[in-house]
Short mmCIF file of the C-alpha atoms (twelve columns), coordinates in Angstrom:
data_MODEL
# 
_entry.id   MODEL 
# 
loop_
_atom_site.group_PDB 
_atom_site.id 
_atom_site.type_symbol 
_atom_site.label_atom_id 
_atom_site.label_alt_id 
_atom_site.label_comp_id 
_atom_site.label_asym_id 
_atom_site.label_seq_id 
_atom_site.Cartn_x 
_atom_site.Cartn_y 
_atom_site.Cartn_z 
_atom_site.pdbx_PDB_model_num 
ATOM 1   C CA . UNK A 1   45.963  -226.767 72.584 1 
ATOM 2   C CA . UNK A 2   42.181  -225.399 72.533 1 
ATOM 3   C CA . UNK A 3   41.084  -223.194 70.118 1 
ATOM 4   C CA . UNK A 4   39.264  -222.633 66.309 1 
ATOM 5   C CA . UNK A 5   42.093  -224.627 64.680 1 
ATOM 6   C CA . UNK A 6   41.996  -227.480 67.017 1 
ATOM 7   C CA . UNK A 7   38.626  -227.989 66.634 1 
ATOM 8   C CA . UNK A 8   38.124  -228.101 63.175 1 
ATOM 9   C CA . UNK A 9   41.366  -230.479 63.370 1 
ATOM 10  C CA . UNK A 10  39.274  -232.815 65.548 1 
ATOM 11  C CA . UNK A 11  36.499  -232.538 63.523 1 
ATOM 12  C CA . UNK A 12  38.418  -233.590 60.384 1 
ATOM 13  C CA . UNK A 13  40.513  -236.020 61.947 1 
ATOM 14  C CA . UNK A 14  37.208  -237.627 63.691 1 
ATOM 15  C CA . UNK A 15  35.959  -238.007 60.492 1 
ATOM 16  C CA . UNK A 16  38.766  -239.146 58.473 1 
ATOM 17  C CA . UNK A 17  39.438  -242.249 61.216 1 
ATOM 18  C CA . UNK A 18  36.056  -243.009 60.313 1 
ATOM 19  C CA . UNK A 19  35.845  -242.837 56.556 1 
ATOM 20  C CA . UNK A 20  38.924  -243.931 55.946 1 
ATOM 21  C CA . UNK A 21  38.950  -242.659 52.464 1 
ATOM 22  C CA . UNK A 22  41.678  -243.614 49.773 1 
ATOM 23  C CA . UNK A 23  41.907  -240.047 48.354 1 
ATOM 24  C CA . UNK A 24  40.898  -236.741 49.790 1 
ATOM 25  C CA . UNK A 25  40.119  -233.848 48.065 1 
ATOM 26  C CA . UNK A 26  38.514  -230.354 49.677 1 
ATOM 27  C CA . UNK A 27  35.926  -228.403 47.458 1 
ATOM 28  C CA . UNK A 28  37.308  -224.710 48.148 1 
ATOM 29  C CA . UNK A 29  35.344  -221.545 47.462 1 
ATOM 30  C CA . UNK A 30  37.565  -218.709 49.236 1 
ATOM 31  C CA . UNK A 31  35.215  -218.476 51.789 1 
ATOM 32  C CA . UNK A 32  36.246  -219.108 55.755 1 
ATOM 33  C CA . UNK A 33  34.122  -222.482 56.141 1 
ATOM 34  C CA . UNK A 34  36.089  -223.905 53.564 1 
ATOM 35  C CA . UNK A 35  39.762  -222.319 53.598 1 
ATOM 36  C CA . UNK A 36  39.528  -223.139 57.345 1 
ATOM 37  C CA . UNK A 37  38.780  -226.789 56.617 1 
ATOM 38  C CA . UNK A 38  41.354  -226.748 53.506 1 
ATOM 39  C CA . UNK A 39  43.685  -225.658 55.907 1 
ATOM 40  C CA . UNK A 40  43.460  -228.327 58.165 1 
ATOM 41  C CA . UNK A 41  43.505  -231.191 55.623 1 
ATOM 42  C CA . UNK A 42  46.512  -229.802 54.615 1 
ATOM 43  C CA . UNK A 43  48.159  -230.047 57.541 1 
ATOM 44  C CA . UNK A 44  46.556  -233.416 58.143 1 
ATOM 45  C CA . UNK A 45  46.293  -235.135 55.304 1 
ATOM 46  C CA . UNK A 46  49.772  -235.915 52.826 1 
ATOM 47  C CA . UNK A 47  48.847  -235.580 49.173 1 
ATOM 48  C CA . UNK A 48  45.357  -234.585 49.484 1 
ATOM 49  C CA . UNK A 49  44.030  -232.104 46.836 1 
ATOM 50  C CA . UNK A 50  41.477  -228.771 46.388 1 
ATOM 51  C CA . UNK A 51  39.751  -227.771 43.835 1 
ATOM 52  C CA . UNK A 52  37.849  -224.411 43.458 1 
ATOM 53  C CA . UNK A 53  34.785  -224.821 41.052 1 
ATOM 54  C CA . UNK A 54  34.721  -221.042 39.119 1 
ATOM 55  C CA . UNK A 55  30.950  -220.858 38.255 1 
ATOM 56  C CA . UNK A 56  31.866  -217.706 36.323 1 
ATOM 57  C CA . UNK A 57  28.782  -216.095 37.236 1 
ATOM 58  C CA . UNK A 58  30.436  -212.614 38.891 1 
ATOM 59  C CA . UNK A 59  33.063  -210.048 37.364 1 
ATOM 60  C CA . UNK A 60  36.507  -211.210 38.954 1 
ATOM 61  C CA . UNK A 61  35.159  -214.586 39.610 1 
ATOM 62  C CA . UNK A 62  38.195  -216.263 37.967 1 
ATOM 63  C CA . UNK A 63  41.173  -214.146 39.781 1 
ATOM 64  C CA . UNK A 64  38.950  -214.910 43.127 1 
ATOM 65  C CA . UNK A 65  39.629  -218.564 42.178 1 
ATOM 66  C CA . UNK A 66  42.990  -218.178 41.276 1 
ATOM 67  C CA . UNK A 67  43.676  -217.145 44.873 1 
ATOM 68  C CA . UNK A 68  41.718  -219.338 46.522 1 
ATOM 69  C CA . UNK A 69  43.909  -222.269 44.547 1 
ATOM 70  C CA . UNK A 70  46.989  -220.227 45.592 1 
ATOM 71  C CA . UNK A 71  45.657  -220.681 49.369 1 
ATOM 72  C CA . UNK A 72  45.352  -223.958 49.030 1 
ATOM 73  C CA . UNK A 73  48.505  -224.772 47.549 1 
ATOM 74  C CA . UNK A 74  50.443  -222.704 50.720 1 
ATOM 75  C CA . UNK A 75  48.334  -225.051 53.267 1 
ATOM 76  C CA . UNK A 76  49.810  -227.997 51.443 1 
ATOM 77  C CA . UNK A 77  47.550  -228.722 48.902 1 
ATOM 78  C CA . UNK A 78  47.602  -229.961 45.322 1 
ATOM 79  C CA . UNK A 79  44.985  -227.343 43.943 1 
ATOM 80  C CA . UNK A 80  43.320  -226.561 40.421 1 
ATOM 81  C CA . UNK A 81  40.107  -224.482 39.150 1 
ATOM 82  C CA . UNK A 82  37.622  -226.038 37.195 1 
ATOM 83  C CA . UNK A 83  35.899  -223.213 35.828 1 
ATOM 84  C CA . UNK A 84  31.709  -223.944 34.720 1 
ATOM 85  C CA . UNK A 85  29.161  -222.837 32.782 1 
ATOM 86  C CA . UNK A 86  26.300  -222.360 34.922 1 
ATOM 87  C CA . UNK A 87  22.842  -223.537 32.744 1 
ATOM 88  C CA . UNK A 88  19.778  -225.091 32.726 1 
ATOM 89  C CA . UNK A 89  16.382  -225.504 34.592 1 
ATOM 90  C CA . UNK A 90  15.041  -224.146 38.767 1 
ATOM 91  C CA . UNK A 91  16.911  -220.907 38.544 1 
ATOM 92  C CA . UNK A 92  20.428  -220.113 38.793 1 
ATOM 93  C CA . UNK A 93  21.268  -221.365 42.731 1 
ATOM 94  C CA . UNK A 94  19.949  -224.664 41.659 1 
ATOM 95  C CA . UNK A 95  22.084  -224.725 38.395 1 
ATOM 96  C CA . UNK A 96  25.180  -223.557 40.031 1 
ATOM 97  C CA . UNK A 97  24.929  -226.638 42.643 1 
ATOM 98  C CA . UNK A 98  24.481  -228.777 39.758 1 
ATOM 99  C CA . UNK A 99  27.368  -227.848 37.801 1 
ATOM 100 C CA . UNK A 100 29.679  -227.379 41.031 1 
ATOM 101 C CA . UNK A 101 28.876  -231.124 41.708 1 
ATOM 102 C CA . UNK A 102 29.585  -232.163 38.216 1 
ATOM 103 C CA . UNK A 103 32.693  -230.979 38.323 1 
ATOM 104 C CA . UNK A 104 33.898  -232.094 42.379 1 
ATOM 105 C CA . UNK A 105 32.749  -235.774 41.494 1 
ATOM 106 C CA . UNK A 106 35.901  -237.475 42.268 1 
ATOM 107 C CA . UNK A 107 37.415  -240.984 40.363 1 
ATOM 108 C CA . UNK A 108 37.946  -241.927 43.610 1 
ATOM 109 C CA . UNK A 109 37.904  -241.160 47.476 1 
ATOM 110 C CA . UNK A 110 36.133  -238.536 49.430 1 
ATOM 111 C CA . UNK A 111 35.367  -235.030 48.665 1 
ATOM 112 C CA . UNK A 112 35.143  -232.346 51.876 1 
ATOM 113 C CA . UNK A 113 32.850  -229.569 51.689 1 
ATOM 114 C CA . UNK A 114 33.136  -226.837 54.354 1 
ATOM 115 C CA . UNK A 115 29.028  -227.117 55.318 1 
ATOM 116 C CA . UNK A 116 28.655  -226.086 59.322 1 
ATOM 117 C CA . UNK A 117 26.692  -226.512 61.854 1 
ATOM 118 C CA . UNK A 118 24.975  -223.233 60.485 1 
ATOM 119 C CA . UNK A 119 24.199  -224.583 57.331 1 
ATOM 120 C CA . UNK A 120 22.797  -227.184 58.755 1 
ATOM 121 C CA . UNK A 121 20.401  -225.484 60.611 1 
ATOM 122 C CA . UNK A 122 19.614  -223.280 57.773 1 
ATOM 123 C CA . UNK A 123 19.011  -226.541 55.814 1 
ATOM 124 C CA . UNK A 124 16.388  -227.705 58.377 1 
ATOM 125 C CA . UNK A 125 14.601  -224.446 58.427 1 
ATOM 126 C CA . UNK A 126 14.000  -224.184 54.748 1 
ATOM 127 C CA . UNK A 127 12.415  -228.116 54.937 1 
ATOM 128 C CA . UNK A 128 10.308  -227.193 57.681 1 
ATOM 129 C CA . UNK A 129 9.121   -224.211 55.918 1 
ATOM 130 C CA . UNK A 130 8.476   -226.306 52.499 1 
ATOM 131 C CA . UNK A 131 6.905   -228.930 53.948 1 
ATOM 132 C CA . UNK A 132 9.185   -231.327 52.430 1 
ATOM 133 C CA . UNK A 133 8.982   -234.215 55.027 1 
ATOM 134 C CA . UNK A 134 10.991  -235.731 57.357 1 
ATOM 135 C CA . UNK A 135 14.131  -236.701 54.905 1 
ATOM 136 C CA . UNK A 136 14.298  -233.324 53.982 1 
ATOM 137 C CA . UNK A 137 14.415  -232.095 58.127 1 
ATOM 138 C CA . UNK A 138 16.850  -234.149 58.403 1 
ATOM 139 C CA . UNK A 139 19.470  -232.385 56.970 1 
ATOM 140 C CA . UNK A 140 22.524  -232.983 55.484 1 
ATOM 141 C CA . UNK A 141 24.470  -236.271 56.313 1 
ATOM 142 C CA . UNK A 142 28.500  -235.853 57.446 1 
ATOM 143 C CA . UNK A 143 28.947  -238.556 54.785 1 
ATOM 144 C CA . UNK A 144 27.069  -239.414 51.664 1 
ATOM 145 C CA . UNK A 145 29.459  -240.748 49.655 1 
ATOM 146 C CA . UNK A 146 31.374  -239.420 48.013 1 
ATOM 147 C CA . UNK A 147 30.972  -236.151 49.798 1 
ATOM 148 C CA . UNK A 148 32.145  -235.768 53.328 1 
ATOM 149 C CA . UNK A 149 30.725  -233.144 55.905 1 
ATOM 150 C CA . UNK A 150 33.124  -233.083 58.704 1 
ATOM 151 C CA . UNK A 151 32.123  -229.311 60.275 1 
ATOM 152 C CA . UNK A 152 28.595  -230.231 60.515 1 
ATOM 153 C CA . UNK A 153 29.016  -229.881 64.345 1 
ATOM 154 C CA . UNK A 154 31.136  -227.054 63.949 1 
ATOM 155 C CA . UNK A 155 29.938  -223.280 64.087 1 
ATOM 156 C CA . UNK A 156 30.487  -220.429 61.244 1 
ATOM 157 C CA . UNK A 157 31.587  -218.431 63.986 1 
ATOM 158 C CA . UNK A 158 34.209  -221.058 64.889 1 
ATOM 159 C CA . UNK A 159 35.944  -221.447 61.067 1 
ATOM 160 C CA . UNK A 160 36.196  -217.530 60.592 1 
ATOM 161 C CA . UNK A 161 37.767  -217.434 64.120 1 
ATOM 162 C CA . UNK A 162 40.240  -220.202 62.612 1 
ATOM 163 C CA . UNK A 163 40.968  -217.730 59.526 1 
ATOM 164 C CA . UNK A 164 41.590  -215.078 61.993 1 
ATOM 165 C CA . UNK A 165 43.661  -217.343 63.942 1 
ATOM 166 C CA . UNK A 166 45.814  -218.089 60.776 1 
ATOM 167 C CA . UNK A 167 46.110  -214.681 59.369 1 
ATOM 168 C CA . UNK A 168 44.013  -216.458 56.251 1 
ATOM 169 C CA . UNK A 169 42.554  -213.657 53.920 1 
ATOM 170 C CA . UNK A 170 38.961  -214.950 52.835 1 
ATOM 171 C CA . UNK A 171 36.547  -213.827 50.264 1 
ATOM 172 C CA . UNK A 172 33.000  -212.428 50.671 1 
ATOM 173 C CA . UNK A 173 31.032  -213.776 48.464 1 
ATOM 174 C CA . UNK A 174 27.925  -210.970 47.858 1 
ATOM 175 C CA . UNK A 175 25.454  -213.879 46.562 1 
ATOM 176 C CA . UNK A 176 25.525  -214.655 50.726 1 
ATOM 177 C CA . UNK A 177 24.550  -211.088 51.669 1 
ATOM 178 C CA . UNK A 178 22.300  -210.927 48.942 1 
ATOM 179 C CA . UNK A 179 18.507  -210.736 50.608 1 
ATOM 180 C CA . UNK A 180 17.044  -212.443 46.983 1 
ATOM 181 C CA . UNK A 181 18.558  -215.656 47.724 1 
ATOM 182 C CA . UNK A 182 16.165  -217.245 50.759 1 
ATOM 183 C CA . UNK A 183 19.056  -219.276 52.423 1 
ATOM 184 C CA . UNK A 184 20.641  -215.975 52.965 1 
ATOM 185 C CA . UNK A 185 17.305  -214.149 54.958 1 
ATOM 186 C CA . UNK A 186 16.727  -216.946 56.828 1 
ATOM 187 C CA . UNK A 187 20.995  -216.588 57.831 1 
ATOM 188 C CA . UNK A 188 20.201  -212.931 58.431 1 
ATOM 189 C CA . UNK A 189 17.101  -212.486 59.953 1 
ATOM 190 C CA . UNK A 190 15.310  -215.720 60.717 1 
ATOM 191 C CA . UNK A 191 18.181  -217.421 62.664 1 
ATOM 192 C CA . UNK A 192 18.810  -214.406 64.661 1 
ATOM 193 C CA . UNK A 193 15.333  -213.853 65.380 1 
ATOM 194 C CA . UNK A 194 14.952  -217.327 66.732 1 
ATOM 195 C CA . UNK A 195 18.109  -217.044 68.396 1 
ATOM 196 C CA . UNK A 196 16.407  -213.899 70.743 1 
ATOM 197 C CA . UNK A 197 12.996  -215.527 71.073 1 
ATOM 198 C CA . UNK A 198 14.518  -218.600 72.649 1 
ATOM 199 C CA . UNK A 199 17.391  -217.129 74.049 1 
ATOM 200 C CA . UNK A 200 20.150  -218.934 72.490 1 
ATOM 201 C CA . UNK A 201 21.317  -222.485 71.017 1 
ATOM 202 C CA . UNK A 202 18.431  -222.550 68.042 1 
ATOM 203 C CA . UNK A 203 21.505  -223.344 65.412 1 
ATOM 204 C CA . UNK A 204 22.551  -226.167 67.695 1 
ATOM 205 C CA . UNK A 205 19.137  -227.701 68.903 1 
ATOM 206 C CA . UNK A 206 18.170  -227.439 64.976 1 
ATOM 207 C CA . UNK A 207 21.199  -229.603 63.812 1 
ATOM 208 C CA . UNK A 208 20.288  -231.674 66.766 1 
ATOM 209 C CA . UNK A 209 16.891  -232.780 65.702 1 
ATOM 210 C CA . UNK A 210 18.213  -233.171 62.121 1 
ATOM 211 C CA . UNK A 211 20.753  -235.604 63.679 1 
ATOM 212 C CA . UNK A 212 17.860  -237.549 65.503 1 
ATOM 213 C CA . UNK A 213 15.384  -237.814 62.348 1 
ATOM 214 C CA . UNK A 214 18.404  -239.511 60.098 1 
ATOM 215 C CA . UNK A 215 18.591  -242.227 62.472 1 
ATOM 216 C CA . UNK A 216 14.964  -242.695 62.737 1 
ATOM 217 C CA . UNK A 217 14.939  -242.396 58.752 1 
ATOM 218 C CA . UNK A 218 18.018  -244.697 58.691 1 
ATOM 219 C CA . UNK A 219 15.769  -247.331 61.219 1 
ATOM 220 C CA . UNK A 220 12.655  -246.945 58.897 1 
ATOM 221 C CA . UNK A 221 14.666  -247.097 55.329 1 
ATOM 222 C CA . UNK A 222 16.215  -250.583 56.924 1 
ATOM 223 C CA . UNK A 223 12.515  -252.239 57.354 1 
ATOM 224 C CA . UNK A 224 11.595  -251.284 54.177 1 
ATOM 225 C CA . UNK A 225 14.508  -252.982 52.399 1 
ATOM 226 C CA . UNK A 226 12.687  -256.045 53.601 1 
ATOM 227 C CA . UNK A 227 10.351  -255.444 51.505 1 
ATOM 228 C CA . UNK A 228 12.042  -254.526 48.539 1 
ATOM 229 C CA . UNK A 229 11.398  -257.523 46.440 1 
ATOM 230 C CA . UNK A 230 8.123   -256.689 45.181 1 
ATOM 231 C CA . UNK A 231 6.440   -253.737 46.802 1 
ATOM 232 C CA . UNK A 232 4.306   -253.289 44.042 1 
ATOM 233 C CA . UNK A 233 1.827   -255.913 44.479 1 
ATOM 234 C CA . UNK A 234 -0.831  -253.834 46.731 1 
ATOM 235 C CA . UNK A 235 -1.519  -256.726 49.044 1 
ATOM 236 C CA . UNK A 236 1.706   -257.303 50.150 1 
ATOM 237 C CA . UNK A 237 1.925   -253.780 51.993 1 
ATOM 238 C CA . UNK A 238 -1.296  -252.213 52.287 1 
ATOM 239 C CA . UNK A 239 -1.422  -253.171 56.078 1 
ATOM 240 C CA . UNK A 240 1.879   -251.821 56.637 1 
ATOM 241 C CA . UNK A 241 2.471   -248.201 58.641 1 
ATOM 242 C CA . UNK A 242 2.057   -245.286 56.551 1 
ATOM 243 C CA . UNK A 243 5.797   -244.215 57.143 1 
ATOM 244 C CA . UNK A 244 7.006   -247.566 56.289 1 
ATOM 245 C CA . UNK A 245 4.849   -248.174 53.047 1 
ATOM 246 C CA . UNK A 246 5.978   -245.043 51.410 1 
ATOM 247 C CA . UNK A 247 9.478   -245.783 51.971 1 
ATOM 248 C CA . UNK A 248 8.733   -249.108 50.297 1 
ATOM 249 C CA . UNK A 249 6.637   -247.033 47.490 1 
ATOM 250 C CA . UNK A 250 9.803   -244.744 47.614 1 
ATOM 251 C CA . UNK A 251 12.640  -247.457 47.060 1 
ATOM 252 C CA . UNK A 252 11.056  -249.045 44.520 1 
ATOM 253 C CA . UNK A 253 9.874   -245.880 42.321 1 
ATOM 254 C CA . UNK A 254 13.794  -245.322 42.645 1 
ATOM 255 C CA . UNK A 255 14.413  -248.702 41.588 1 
ATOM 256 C CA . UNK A 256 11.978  -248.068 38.277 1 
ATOM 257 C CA . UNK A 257 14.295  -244.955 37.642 1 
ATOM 258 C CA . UNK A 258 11.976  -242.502 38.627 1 
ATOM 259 C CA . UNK A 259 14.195  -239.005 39.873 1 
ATOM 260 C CA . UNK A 260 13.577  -236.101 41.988 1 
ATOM 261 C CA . UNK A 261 10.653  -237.864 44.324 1 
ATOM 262 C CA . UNK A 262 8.968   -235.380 46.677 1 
ATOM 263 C CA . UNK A 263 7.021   -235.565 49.574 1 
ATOM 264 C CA . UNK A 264 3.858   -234.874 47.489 1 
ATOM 265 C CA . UNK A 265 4.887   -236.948 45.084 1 
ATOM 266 C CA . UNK A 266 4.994   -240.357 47.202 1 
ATOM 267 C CA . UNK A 267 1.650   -239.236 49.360 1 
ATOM 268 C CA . UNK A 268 -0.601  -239.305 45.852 1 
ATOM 269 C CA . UNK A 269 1.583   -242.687 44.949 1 
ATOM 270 C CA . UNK A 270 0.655   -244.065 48.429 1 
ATOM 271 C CA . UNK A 271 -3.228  -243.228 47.916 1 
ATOM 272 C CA . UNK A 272 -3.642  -245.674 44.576 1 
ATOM 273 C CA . UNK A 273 -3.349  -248.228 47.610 1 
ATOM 274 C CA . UNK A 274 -4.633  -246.764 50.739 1 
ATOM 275 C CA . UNK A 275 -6.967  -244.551 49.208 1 
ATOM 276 C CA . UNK A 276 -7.966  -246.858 46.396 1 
ATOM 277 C CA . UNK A 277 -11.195 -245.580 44.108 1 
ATOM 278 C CA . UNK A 278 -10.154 -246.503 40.886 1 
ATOM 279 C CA . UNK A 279 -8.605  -243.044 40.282 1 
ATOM 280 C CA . UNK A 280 -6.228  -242.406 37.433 1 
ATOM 281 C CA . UNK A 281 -2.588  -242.710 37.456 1 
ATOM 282 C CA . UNK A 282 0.023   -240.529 39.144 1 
ATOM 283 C CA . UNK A 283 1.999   -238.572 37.076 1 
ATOM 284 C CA . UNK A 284 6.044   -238.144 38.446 1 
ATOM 285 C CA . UNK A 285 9.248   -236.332 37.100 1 
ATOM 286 C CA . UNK A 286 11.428  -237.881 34.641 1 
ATOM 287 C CA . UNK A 287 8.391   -238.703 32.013 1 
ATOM 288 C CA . UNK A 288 7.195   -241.639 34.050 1 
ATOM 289 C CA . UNK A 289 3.020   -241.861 35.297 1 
ATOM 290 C CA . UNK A 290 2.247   -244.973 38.044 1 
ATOM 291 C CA . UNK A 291 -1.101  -246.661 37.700 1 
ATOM 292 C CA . UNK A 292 -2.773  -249.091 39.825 1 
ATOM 293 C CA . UNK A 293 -4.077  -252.466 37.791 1 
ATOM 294 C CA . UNK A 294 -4.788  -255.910 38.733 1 
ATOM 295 C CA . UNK A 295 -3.821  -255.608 42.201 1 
ATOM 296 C CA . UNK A 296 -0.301  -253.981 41.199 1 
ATOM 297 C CA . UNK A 297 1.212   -250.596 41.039 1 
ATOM 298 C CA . UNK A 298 2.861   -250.403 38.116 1 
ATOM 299 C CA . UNK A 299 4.991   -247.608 36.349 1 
ATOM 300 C CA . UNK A 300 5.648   -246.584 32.958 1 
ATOM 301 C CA . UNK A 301 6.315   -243.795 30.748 1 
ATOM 302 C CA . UNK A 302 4.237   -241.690 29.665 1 
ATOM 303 C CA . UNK A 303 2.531   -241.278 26.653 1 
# 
């Protein structure tokens, strides 16, 4: 049988087959992208679980939950709400992701978020338009343990038609029609802009080229593992391409404990050996500053 339910049913069961994850559990927030996929897993998956993160940051927020859990538990579900306080630094979208994480990070097996095709392409968009690099373009990955993306190649327009289908009531979260939040204009009004211009299949084509730039990513991060013994002595990989050096640079500032690298962050990194003037040290997030003696990089904290 074709139709919105069958395909997100494929798209789960594709993914499952492939995982093959000892637990599943669905992170549910009401809306259709992830009821839809809750509702499949249900019917697909015996003893798998939901659980709907309240981040407490709108009146009703916890009855909203409360239904979304009762949802669940009619598809087949073993649901709960873990309710959050939402706090600390970049504003509150990025402090609601953080907490929501915190509190899906399962003991074991996979958790499924209900990310489409659409977000994807939104996703790719706002790394284009930040200048972030190509890890960033290329999008979200289907699975990055332990979070699963099976819908990534499955439209918005497809999971609400699947709601539809099922007679499934789903909430409307305002935050997504709210034209603060820059996720939601470029859903609104970039997207369908681009969608006119070039007459169709700008969502799909996006996800696409996200798709392509993971496995050339994926190619490039496997060279530099070869590396990955000691990438700080300068000589060793000055010659090397400039894509495959700062992966090297990248792994190992990882390796040193060094979070939240950016694009910017690796390209001043990378100059203390291509660009090499006897500059002072690079200063990067988490307290730490590299410097360039004796040949070496070499990081520390700093003082």
């Amino acid at each position: 049988m074709n139709g919105p339910v069958a395909e997100i049913r494929t798209a789960v069961r594709r993914f499952l087959d492939l995982v093959q994850p000892e637990a599943v559990t669905v992170a549910v927030s009401g809306g259709a992208d992830s009821l839809a996929l809750a509702f499949c897993v249900g019917r697909l998956v015996p003893g798998a679980s939901a659980v709907v993160v309240d981040h407490q940051l709108q009146p009703g927020s916890a009855e909203v939950a409360l239904r979304a859990a009762r949802q669940c538990a009619d598809f087949g579900l073993v649901a709960r709400v873990e309710p959050v306080v939402v706090s600390g630094p970049g504003g509150p979208e990025a402090a609601a992701r953080v907490a929501r994480y915190a509190a899906l990070r399962p003991t074991s097996g996979v958790v499924l978020l209900g990310h489409t095709l659409d977000d994807q392409a939104e996703t790719v968009l706002l790394g284009l338009g930040r200048g972030s690099g190509p890890r960033s373009i290329a999008g979200m990955r289907a699975f990055d343990a332990p979070w699963g993306r099976p819908l990534l190649g499955v439209s918005r327009a497809v999971t609400r038609a699947a709601c539809v289908e099922q007679g499934i009531e789903v909430w409307e979260d305002p935050h997504n029609v709210d034209p603060s939040f820059t996720r939601v204009r470029l859903r609104s009004e970039v997207l369908p802009l681009l969608e006119a211009v070039l007459q169709g299949g700008v969502a799909s084509s996006l996800a696409r080229t996200a798709a392509q730039l993971r496995e050339d990513c994926d190619a490039l991060d496997s060279l530099a593992e070869a590396f990955a013994g000691d990438c700080c002595a300068v000589d060793d990989i000055a010659e090397l391409p400039v894509a495959l050096r700062r992966r090297v640079v990248r792994s190992w500032l990882i390796a040193e404990g060094v979070p939240e690298l950016s694009d910017s962050h690796l390209r001043r990194v990378d100059a203390l050996v291509s660009e090499w003037r006897g500059q002072g040290g690079v200063w990067l997030p988490g307290g730490f500053v590299v410097r360039r003696a004796h040949g070496r990089l070499v990081v520390e904290p700093q003082s």
